[in-house]
XYZ file of C-alpha atoms in Angstrom:
144
model
C -66.778 -15.582 -41.495
C -69.786 -13.049 -42.203
C -68.094 -10.096 -41.238
C -65.565 -10.724 -43.511
C -68.605 -11.186 -46.718
C -69.806 -8.362 -45.692
C -66.480 -6.523 -45.227
C -66.105 -8.189 -49.334
C -69.272 -7.759 -49.955
C -68.984 -3.349 -49.606
C -65.818 -3.156 -50.975
C -66.966 -4.765 -54.190
C -70.705 -2.549 -53.919
C -67.616 0.849 -54.293
C -66.479 -0.932 -57.135
C -67.882 2.193 -59.330
C -68.689 -0.572 -62.397
C -71.482 -1.996 -59.903
C -72.819 2.040 -58.382
C -73.128 2.594 -62.234
C -75.207 -0.630 -62.208
C -77.189 0.012 -59.709
C -77.748 3.838 -60.135
C -79.232 2.813 -63.694
C -80.784 -0.351 -62.617
C -82.766 2.600 -59.710
C -83.635 5.232 -62.914
C -85.105 2.279 -64.924
C -87.350 1.046 -62.268
C -88.290 4.696 -61.737
C -89.342 4.926 -65.609
C -91.221 1.785 -64.867
C -93.508 3.344 -62.848
C -93.611 6.161 -64.717
C -95.332 4.903 -67.152
C -97.590 1.992 -65.061
C -99.179 6.212 -63.931
C -98.860 6.841 -67.195
C -100.995 4.029 -68.415
C -103.243 4.143 -64.915
C -103.920 7.586 -66.196
C -104.724 6.691 -69.506
C -107.351 4.083 -68.491
C -109.117 7.189 -66.191
C -109.339 8.970 -69.094
C -110.655 6.702 -71.460
C -113.136 5.458 -68.693
C -113.897 9.495 -68.021
C -114.366 9.455 -71.649
C -117.505 7.089 -72.002
C -114.828 4.322 -73.843
C -115.221 0.737 -72.344
C -111.726 -0.633 -70.373
C -112.049 -3.597 -68.145
C -110.934 -4.905 -64.877
C -108.032 -6.706 -65.594
C -107.043 -2.801 -67.319
C -107.402 -0.663 -63.498
C -106.212 -4.538 -61.308
C -102.722 -4.198 -63.765
C -102.999 -1.122 -63.767
C -102.870 -0.571 -60.235
C -100.475 -2.707 -59.242
C -97.898 -1.160 -61.075
C -97.299 1.602 -59.647
C -97.660 0.066 -56.499
C -95.517 -1.806 -57.305
C -92.448 0.141 -58.518
C -91.302 1.651 -54.849
C -91.315 -1.799 -53.402
C -89.051 -2.394 -56.624
C -86.767 0.584 -56.107
C -86.706 -0.337 -51.961
C -84.975 -3.533 -52.973
C -82.882 -2.519 -55.769
C -81.693 0.267 -52.798
C -81.169 -2.855 -50.740
C -79.069 -4.865 -52.908
C -77.158 -2.056 -53.958
C -76.482 -1.920 -50.068
C -75.347 -5.185 -50.021
C -77.964 -7.521 -49.416
C -78.150 -11.099 -52.029
C -81.315 -11.372 -51.068
C -82.473 -8.371 -52.419
C -79.950 -8.640 -55.184
C -81.769 -11.984 -56.047
C -85.550 -11.241 -55.433
C -84.663 -7.913 -58.246
C -82.959 -9.891 -60.456
C -85.462 -12.097 -60.781
C -88.584 -10.129 -61.031
C -86.339 -7.900 -63.936
C -86.002 -11.215 -65.169
C -89.483 -13.056 -65.421
C -91.910 -9.536 -65.144
C -91.147 -8.917 -68.875
C -91.720 -11.729 -69.521
C -94.908 -12.886 -67.692
C -96.646 -9.366 -68.889
C -95.476 -9.645 -72.968
C -96.731 -13.470 -72.832
C -100.413 -12.226 -70.911
C -100.777 -9.047 -73.202
C -100.574 -11.201 -76.298
C -103.449 -13.444 -75.618
C -106.409 -12.416 -77.955
C -109.295 -10.540 -76.495
C -107.858 -10.000 -72.793
C -106.409 -5.418 -73.293
C -107.016 -3.220 -76.225
C -103.681 -2.593 -78.238
C -102.786 0.484 -76.967
C -102.852 -0.793 -73.254
C -101.170 -3.991 -74.576
C -98.026 -1.346 -75.529
C -98.324 0.861 -72.769
C -98.151 -2.158 -70.646
C -95.065 -3.555 -72.356
C -92.919 -0.497 -72.524
C -93.594 -0.578 -68.464
C -92.220 -4.123 -67.710
C -89.317 -3.376 -70.475
C -88.388 -1.019 -68.570
C -86.847 -3.399 -66.371
C -85.058 -5.642 -69.390
C -81.958 -3.916 -69.140
C -81.489 -4.287 -65.156
C -81.985 -8.263 -66.127
C -78.849 -7.184 -67.584
C -77.457 -5.219 -65.446
C -78.196 -7.631 -62.965
C -75.689 -10.004 -65.239
C -72.855 -8.363 -65.926
C -69.553 -10.052 -64.126
C -68.662 -6.890 -62.059
C -72.606 -6.959 -60.427
C -72.421 -10.387 -60.431
C -68.834 -10.991 -58.636
C -69.926 -8.467 -55.801
C -72.910 -10.896 -54.409
C -70.935 -14.219 -54.022
C -73.449 -17.001 -52.961
C -73.909 -17.021 -49.621
């Protein structure tokens, strides 16, 4: 029975819509990481120029680019038919932008420029949340 489910999932993942959705998702996750690197570099330049930075800015600035390869791998595993990876990337891409924006809106936690860069980074994941909820992609992953 597991072989049938795997064969069905693999066949459905071969669908051009599903393949295109995961290709786009990988690009979005890559963009998430690239903006995260830009944010980290901006924090480093800001600190080097003698302007104030906070541990929050540094820690979060390091976490986002470090998280990108992990999310890229999870997306790749989902594209190969792994339901758990699919569920993870769908959940993370939905929750993370909301959480990032909510934290960045706390007054005084970070400068506006930092909140904008982090927000852009997290918003790059929103298309992944949308794509993983389309009928074509959801149909490729029947619940186990």
